[in-house]
Amino acid sequence: MSVAPHFDLERVFSKDNVETGPTLRRIGSAVLLIGAVFVAIAVVMGFAGDATMKALTLHSLQIGAIVALGFPLGALGFSMILHAVNAGWWVLLRRQFENVFSLYWVGCAFVVGVFALQWVFINVGGGAAAGGAHAEAAQHVTPYLWHWMDPAHTTGDGLYAHKSPFLNVPFFVGRMALYFIVWGGLVTFFLNQGRQQEETNDAMATVRMGRASCIGLIVWAFTTAFAAFDWIMALDYHWFSTMFGVWFFAANTVSALALLSLIFVLLKTFGRAHGAITDEHLHDMGKLVFGFTVFWAYISFSQYFLIWYANIPEETMWFNVRRAEWTWLSWVLPICHFIVPFVFLIPRPARRSGLVLGIVSVWIIVLHMFDVFWNIRPQVRGVNHFTMTDVLGVLGPVLVFGGFLMMRIASRAVIPTNDPRQDEALTHKNYV
Amino acid sequence: MTLNSAAPPPCETFAVMGVFADVPAVFSAAEQCRDEGFTKWDVFSPFPIHGINEAMGLKASKVAYVMGTGAILGVATAVIMQGWTAAGADIHISWLSQLSGYNVNTAGKPLFAWEQFLPVIFELGVLFSAFGALLGMLALNGLPRHHHPLMTSEHFLSCSDDGFVIAIEAADPKFDEQETSSYLKSLGATHVEVVKS
């Protein structure tokens, strides 16, 4: 049939088409350096500042860490979904998904770092004493990120006593280790299978990845949900939401898909992966970004709506703080994170255009940072404006992740070889 | 041999119709009809053919605009209806002085609370856009209709089984009964027929 597009395998897998060159590696190391400097300045500001500044440092670095961790978790989960459903269109995009999720350790390292920094602030910086010495403000701020770890905060708190079998430091550290082991295991497995297929032309690797994904998805779903409970929801340990794990999944997936769309658009712009990543693949990425934007809005609204309607004090309190202290941001999120990309991605030509998809992807990544910010940062009561620490602490870990990602992309061919379904991906076409 | 022997005698030429044996034949024939510049013509097949839209040079369907209009109407209906019934006691329309809404206090929430309206806004948006899709599709296809002139042809029926049909209508500006018939023949049609209306 004459509709099948003709492709030239020699041309697709030629060196010029699949290698990115040393410039990207140099840009990557520069971005990495800038990110590291940002993180260092934020940490130094924390050490030099009072209890409020220490709390700001911890919270902003935690935001950056969660954003940097969200990209790999989203990419890992979504590639497992695509493996499990045997998606043929996607196999040549797999390398970039691998590049993103192989860097899960950056976010993990930052979460551990924030946990360690809190310990240092409390035990070495004398933060608790500084908080008392500080002029008695209306909002008493202590240099804690996880307030349930503060004995002064939890003494006589019946709710904490009830939750203490789960929220105690040994179990918390144990869970943290478990998440890292599970994610590390999954990432190592998929990277190894991909490498094996590349080297030995082993078609069965595809089957093994598909089978492992079905189990991996369940394990991944539980670990990411509980990580969200531990590292975001438990920052206000009185509050609880059964939707929170789903929100974390939706937010991570939309940010990861936006980041990957941006990578594909940039690869195409710089003349790489010609014939392997086509407008058809961009179209599908655009559809997924559009769909998960709607899903994110649906989940975020459902969480708010049910709590608003039920009107139970310990649940509404969390939203009250955000509505009272971050009113403008509470409106920016639904309008800019949902309505704007929704309207922009509705027309079919927009989803097929690299320019529109690239702009929307950057927009969504920025709004995702605001989303995580809105979830974490209002825990520092009374400082309801951006500070320099917020900018440095959020961008630092994200830039470090971005730097490592660029270096990783530069170090390998941009598309995998020897996939048994590569012809399906090369001839992929959207008919509607 | 006609489908309906009781029908009045055919009078006017409706179209010229060619039957093709397989998908590749009808596909390339469609591409050539497109390039020849025909505008009022169609391809009939027993199953959807991927890529036939491009081969025929069809533009994107306009049904999306009908659907979008339906969605906007649905959202507007939901906002007005709920706002009117839940917080409309003080809204009076001068030419309908008896008619006003209600003020319904639900669990102490604000009367005009957009949060509780949103599920209905979503539902009516989906419902009206589905109506728009269905009715728009029917209208744009000229459906429902009881009869179509092509159905008088015995050979046309093959396109519900194993035949692939291209029909070029007499209303096409480039139509000429003799020339178009031989054109379809030259494209590889196994059978060419003039269909009367």
PDB file of N, CA and C in Angstrom, chain A residues 146-206:
ATOM      1  N   TRP A 146      10.068  18.442  58.852  1.00  0.00           N
ATOM      2  CA  TRP A 146       9.078  17.473  59.341  1.00  0.00           C
ATOM      3  C   TRP A 146       8.784  17.819  60.800  1.00  0.00           C
ATOM      4  N   HIS A 147       7.696  18.537  61.049  1.00  0.00           N
ATOM      5  CA  HIS A 147       7.432  19.023  62.410  1.00  0.00           C
ATOM      6  C   HIS A 147       7.177  17.898  63.382  1.00  0.00           C
ATOM      7  N   TRP A 148       6.733  16.738  62.872  1.00  0.00           N
ATOM      8  CA  TRP A 148       6.474  15.639  63.802  1.00  0.00           C
ATOM      9  C   TRP A 148       7.762  15.086  64.393  1.00  0.00           C
ATOM     10  N   MET A 149       8.910  15.497  63.845  1.00  0.00           N
ATOM     11  CA  MET A 149      10.178  15.061  64.438  1.00  0.00           C
ATOM     12  C   MET A 149      10.594  15.969  65.590  1.00  0.00           C
ATOM     13  N   ASP A 150       9.837  17.046  65.812  1.00  0.00           N
ATOM     14  CA  ASP A 150      10.172  18.019  66.850  1.00  0.00           C
ATOM     15  C   ASP A 150       9.427  17.642  68.139  1.00  0.00           C
ATOM     16  N   PRO A 151      10.132  17.152  69.170  1.00  0.00           N
ATOM     17  CA  PRO A 151       9.429  16.719  70.392  1.00  0.00           C
ATOM     18  C   PRO A 151       8.643  17.872  71.015  1.00  0.00           C
ATOM     19  N   ALA A 152       9.165  19.092  70.923  1.00  0.00           N
ATOM     20  CA  ALA A 152       8.470  20.236  71.497  1.00  0.00           C
ATOM     21  C   ALA A 152       7.119  20.447  70.816  1.00  0.00           C
ATOM     22  N   HIS A 153       7.043  20.003  69.569  1.00  0.00           N
ATOM     23  CA  HIS A 153       5.840  20.226  68.769  1.00  0.00           C
ATOM     24  C   HIS A 153       4.790  19.147  69.028  1.00  0.00           C
ATOM     25  N   THR A 154       5.239  17.925  69.327  1.00  0.00           N
ATOM     26  CA  THR A 154       4.300  16.796  69.385  1.00  0.00           C
ATOM     27  C   THR A 154       3.903  16.418  70.804  1.00  0.00           C
ATOM     28  N   THR A 155       4.558  16.980  71.817  1.00  0.00           N
ATOM     29  CA  THR A 155       4.226  16.615  73.199  1.00  0.00           C
ATOM     30  C   THR A 155       2.768  16.952  73.473  1.00  0.00           C
ATOM     31  N   GLY A 156       2.060  15.965  73.969  1.00  0.00           N
ATOM     32  CA  GLY A 156       0.651  16.183  74.313  1.00  0.00           C
ATOM     33  C   GLY A 156      -0.279  16.257  73.128  1.00  0.00           C
ATOM     34  N   ASP A 157       0.237  15.891  71.936  1.00  0.00           N
ATOM     35  CA  ASP A 157      -0.595  15.944  70.725  1.00  0.00           C
ATOM     36  C   ASP A 157      -1.204  14.552  70.505  1.00  0.00           C
ATOM     37  N   GLY A 158      -2.492  14.433  70.759  1.00  0.00           N
ATOM     38  CA  GLY A 158      -3.163  13.138  70.649  1.00  0.00           C
ATOM     39  C   GLY A 158      -3.106  12.581  69.241  1.00  0.00           C
ATOM     40  N   LEU A 159      -3.235  13.463  68.241  1.00  0.00           N
ATOM     41  CA  LEU A 159      -3.193  12.996  66.852  1.00  0.00           C
ATOM     42  C   LEU A 159      -1.830  12.394  66.525  1.00  0.00           C
ATOM     43  N   TYR A 160      -0.766  13.062  67.036  1.00  0.00           N
ATOM     44  CA  TYR A 160       0.559  12.502  66.752  1.00  0.00           C
ATOM     45  C   TYR A 160       0.725  11.157  67.442  1.00  0.00           C
ATOM     46  N   ALA A 161       0.240  11.085  68.709  1.00  0.00           N
ATOM     47  CA  ALA A 161       0.354   9.816  69.438  1.00  0.00           C
ATOM     48  C   ALA A 161      -0.309   8.698  68.638  1.00  0.00           C
ATOM     49  N   HIS A 162      -1.449   9.025  68.021  1.00  0.00           N
ATOM     50  CA  HIS A 162      -2.169   8.045  67.226  1.00  0.00           C
ATOM     51  C   HIS A 162      -1.378   7.638  65.984  1.00  0.00           C
ATOM     52  N   LYS A 163      -0.670   8.599  65.402  1.00  0.00           N
ATOM     53  CA  LYS A 163       0.033   8.323  64.144  1.00  0.00           C
ATOM     54  C   LYS A 163       1.477   7.900  64.355  1.00  0.00           C
ATOM     55  N   SER A 164       1.955   7.934  65.604  1.00  0.00           N
ATOM     56  CA  SER A 164       3.388   7.699  65.836  1.00  0.00           C
ATOM     57  C   SER A 164       3.870   6.303  65.418  1.00  0.00           C
ATOM     58  N   PRO A 165       3.031   5.249  65.401  1.00  0.00           N
ATOM     59  CA  PRO A 165       3.558   3.972  64.888  1.00  0.00           C
ATOM     60  C   PRO A 165       4.029   4.076  63.441  1.00  0.00           C
ATOM     61  N   PHE A 166       3.454   4.999  62.672  1.00  0.00           N
ATOM     62  CA  PHE A 166       3.906   5.183  61.291  1.00  0.00           C
ATOM     63  C   PHE A 166       4.940   6.301  61.204  1.00  0.00           C
ATOM     64  N   LEU A 167       4.622   7.424  61.848  1.00  0.00           N
ATOM     65  CA  LEU A 167       5.492   8.592  61.747  1.00  0.00           C
ATOM     66  C   LEU A 167       6.505   8.588  62.897  1.00  0.00           C
ATOM     67  N   ASN A 168       7.507   7.730  62.805  1.00  0.00           N
ATOM     68  CA  ASN A 168       8.628   7.813  63.734  1.00  0.00           C
ATOM     69  C   ASN A 168       9.906   7.690  62.919  1.00  0.00           C
ATOM     70  N   VAL A 169      11.001   8.259  63.451  1.00  0.00           N
ATOM     71  CA  VAL A 169      12.196   8.419  62.626  1.00  0.00           C
ATOM     72  C   VAL A 169      12.769   7.084  62.125  1.00  0.00           C
ATOM     73  N   PRO A 170      12.898   6.041  62.958  1.00  0.00           N
ATOM     74  CA  PRO A 170      13.469   4.796  62.411  1.00  0.00           C
ATOM     75  C   PRO A 170      12.661   4.230  61.242  1.00  0.00           C
ATOM     76  N   PHE A 171      11.324   4.191  61.402  1.00  0.00           N
ATOM     77  CA  PHE A 171      10.485   3.665  60.322  1.00  0.00           C
ATOM     78  C   PHE A 171      10.577   4.564  59.095  1.00  0.00           C
ATOM     79  N   PHE A 172      10.608   5.873  59.333  1.00  0.00           N
ATOM     80  CA  PHE A 172      10.706   6.850  58.248  1.00  0.00           C
ATOM     81  C   PHE A 172      11.977   6.610  57.419  1.00  0.00           C
ATOM     82  N   VAL A 173      13.103   6.439  58.124  1.00  0.00           N
ATOM     83  CA  VAL A 173      14.379   6.202  57.429  1.00  0.00           C
ATOM     84  C   VAL A 173      14.331   4.854  56.715  1.00  0.00           C
ATOM     85  N   GLY A 174      13.720   3.855  57.362  1.00  0.00           N
ATOM     86  CA  GLY A 174      13.607   2.546  56.733  1.00  0.00           C
ATOM     87  C   GLY A 174      12.787   2.602  55.457  1.00  0.00           C
ATOM     88  N   ARG A 175      11.669   3.338  55.498  1.00  0.00           N
ATOM     89  CA  ARG A 175      10.841   3.474  54.292  1.00  0.00           C
ATOM     90  C   ARG A 175      11.623   4.171  53.193  1.00  0.00           C
ATOM     91  N   MET A 176      12.343   5.236  53.585  1.00  0.00           N
ATOM     92  CA  MET A 176      13.136   5.974  52.604  1.00  0.00           C
ATOM     93  C   MET A 176      14.108   5.032  51.896  1.00  0.00           C
ATOM     94  N   ALA A 177      14.785   4.191  52.686  1.00  0.00           N
ATOM     95  CA  ALA A 177      15.731   3.236  52.099  1.00  0.00           C
ATOM     96  C   ALA A 177      14.998   2.272  51.170  1.00  0.00           C
ATOM     97  N   LEU A 178      13.810   1.827  51.601  1.00  0.00           N
ATOM     98  CA  LEU A 178      13.051   0.880  50.787  1.00  0.00           C
ATOM     99  C   LEU A 178      12.672   1.487  49.435  1.00  0.00           C
ATOM    100  N   TYR A 179      12.196   2.745  49.450  1.00  0.00           N
ATOM    101  CA  TYR A 179      11.833   3.394  48.176  1.00  0.00           C
ATOM    102  C   TYR A 179      13.042   3.421  47.243  1.00  0.00           C
ATOM    103  N   PHE A 180      14.194   3.829  47.807  1.00  0.00           N
ATOM    104  CA  PHE A 180      15.377   3.965  46.947  1.00  0.00           C
ATOM    105  C   PHE A 180      15.781   2.612  46.383  1.00  0.00           C
ATOM    106  N   ILE A 181      15.677   1.566  47.217  1.00  0.00           N
ATOM    107  CA  ILE A 181      16.063   0.230  46.739  1.00  0.00           C
ATOM    108  C   ILE A 181      15.113  -0.222  45.627  1.00  0.00           C
ATOM    109  N   VAL A 182      13.801  -0.007  45.828  1.00  0.00           N
ATOM    110  CA  VAL A 182      12.820  -0.435  44.826  1.00  0.00           C
ATOM    111  C   VAL A 182      13.041   0.317  43.517  1.00  0.00           C
ATOM    112  N   TRP A 183      13.145   1.645  43.597  1.00  0.00           N
ATOM    113  CA  TRP A 183      13.319   2.426  42.365  1.00  0.00           C
ATOM    114  C   TRP A 183      14.643   2.066  41.704  1.00  0.00           C
ATOM    115  N   GLY A 184      15.694   1.950  42.527  1.00  0.00           N
ATOM    116  CA  GLY A 184      17.004   1.584  41.981  1.00  0.00           C
ATOM    117  C   GLY A 184      16.953   0.234  41.288  1.00  0.00           C
ATOM    118  N   GLY A 185      16.240  -0.719  41.894  1.00  0.00           N
ATOM    119  CA  GLY A 185      16.131  -2.035  41.285  1.00  0.00           C
ATOM    120  C   GLY A 185      15.423  -1.977  39.948  1.00  0.00           C
ATOM    121  N   LEU A 186      14.295  -1.255  39.908  1.00  0.00           N
ATOM    122  CA  LEU A 186      13.541  -1.159  38.650  1.00  0.00           C
ATOM    123  C   LEU A 186      14.382  -0.472  37.576  1.00  0.00           C
ATOM    124  N   VAL A 187      15.012   0.641  37.932  1.00  0.00           N
ATOM    125  CA  VAL A 187      15.798   1.400  36.949  1.00  0.00           C
ATOM    126  C   VAL A 187      16.928   0.525  36.426  1.00  0.00           C
ATOM    127  N   THR A 188      17.640  -0.157  37.341  1.00  0.00           N
ATOM    128  CA  THR A 188      18.761  -0.996  36.913  1.00  0.00           C
ATOM    129  C   THR A 188      18.280  -2.093  35.978  1.00  0.00           C
ATOM    130  N   PHE A 189      17.148  -2.713  36.315  1.00  0.00           N
ATOM    131  CA  PHE A 189      16.622  -3.785  35.469  1.00  0.00           C
ATOM    132  C   PHE A 189      16.359  -3.276  34.048  1.00  0.00           C
ATOM    133  N   PHE A 190      15.625  -2.138  33.936  1.00  0.00           N
ATOM    134  CA  PHE A 190      15.261  -1.665  32.593  1.00  0.00           C
ATOM    135  C   PHE A 190      16.483  -1.198  31.813  1.00  0.00           C
ATOM    136  N   LEU A 191      17.440  -0.557  32.500  1.00  0.00           N
ATOM    137  CA  LEU A 191      18.648  -0.124  31.793  1.00  0.00           C
ATOM    138  C   LEU A 191      19.443  -1.332  31.310  1.00  0.00           C
ATOM    139  N   ASN A 192      19.529  -2.379  32.165  1.00  0.00           N
ATOM    140  CA  ASN A 192      20.287  -3.568  31.781  1.00  0.00           C
ATOM    141  C   ASN A 192      19.647  -4.279  30.603  1.00  0.00           C
ATOM    142  N   GLN A 193      18.319  -4.442  30.656  1.00  0.00           N
ATOM    143  CA  GLN A 193      17.638  -5.133  29.557  1.00  0.00           C
ATOM    144  C   GLN A 193      17.821  -4.356  28.251  1.00  0.00           C
ATOM    145  N   GLY A 194      17.709  -3.023  28.327  1.00  0.00           N
ATOM    146  CA  GLY A 194      17.881  -2.203  27.128  1.00  0.00           C
ATOM    147  C   GLY A 194      19.284  -2.357  26.561  1.00  0.00           C
ATOM    148  N   ARG A 195      20.281  -2.351  27.468  1.00  0.00           N
ATOM    149  CA  ARG A 195      21.671  -2.472  27.020  1.00  0.00           C
ATOM    150  C   ARG A 195      21.901  -3.849  26.395  1.00  0.00           C
ATOM    151  N   GLN A 196      21.306  -4.880  27.035  1.00  0.00           N
ATOM    152  CA  GLN A 196      21.473  -6.244  26.534  1.00  0.00           C
ATOM    153  C   GLN A 196      20.901  -6.373  25.124  1.00  0.00           C
ATOM    154  N   GLN A 197      19.702  -5.757  24.921  1.00  0.00           N
ATOM    155  CA  GLN A 197      19.096  -5.825  23.589  1.00  0.00           C
ATOM    156  C   GLN A 197      19.976  -5.131  22.566  1.00  0.00           C
ATOM    157  N   GLU A 198      20.543  -3.998  22.975  1.00  0.00           N
ATOM    158  CA  GLU A 198      21.422  -3.236  22.100  1.00  0.00           C
ATOM    159  C   GLU A 198      22.620  -4.085  21.663  1.00  0.00           C
ATOM    160  N   GLU A 199      23.203  -4.811  22.629  1.00  0.00           N
ATOM    161  CA  GLU A 199      24.460  -5.510  22.358  1.00  0.00           C
ATOM    162  C   GLU A 199      24.249  -6.866  21.702  1.00  0.00           C
ATOM    163  N   THR A 200      23.209  -7.603  22.143  1.00  0.00           N
ATOM    164  CA  THR A 200      23.082  -8.982  21.666  1.00  0.00           C
ATOM    165  C   THR A 200      21.915  -9.180  20.723  1.00  0.00           C
ATOM    166  N   ASN A 201      21.186  -8.111  20.372  1.00  0.00           N
ATOM    167  CA  ASN A 201      20.061  -8.233  19.457  1.00  0.00           C
ATOM    168  C   ASN A 201      19.013  -9.208  19.997  1.00  0.00           C
ATOM    169  N   ASP A 202      18.793  -9.156  21.303  1.00  0.00           N
ATOM    170  CA  ASP A 202      17.938 -10.123  21.976  1.00  0.00           C
ATOM    171  C   ASP A 202      16.505  -9.608  22.021  1.00  0.00           C
ATOM    172  N   ALA A 203      15.639 -10.168  21.158  1.00  0.00           N
ATOM    173  CA  ALA A 203      14.252  -9.692  21.109  1.00  0.00           C
ATOM    174  C   ALA A 203      13.499 -10.026  22.383  1.00  0.00           C
ATOM    175  N   MET A 204      13.936 -11.068  23.100  1.00  0.00           N
ATOM    176  CA  MET A 204      13.218 -11.464  24.311  1.00  0.00           C
ATOM    177  C   MET A 204      13.315 -10.410  25.411  1.00  0.00           C
ATOM    178  N   ALA A 205      14.305  -9.540  25.322  1.00  0.00           N
ATOM    179  CA  ALA A 205      14.413  -8.470  26.329  1.00  0.00           C
ATOM    180  C   ALA A 205      13.131  -7.642  26.355  1.00  0.00           C
ATOM    181  N   THR A 206      12.531  -7.430  25.161  1.00  0.00           N
ATOM    182  CA  THR A 206      11.271  -6.693  25.090  1.00  0.00           C
ATOM    183  C   THR A 206      10.184  -7.409  25.892  1.00  0.00           C
TER     184      THR A 206
END
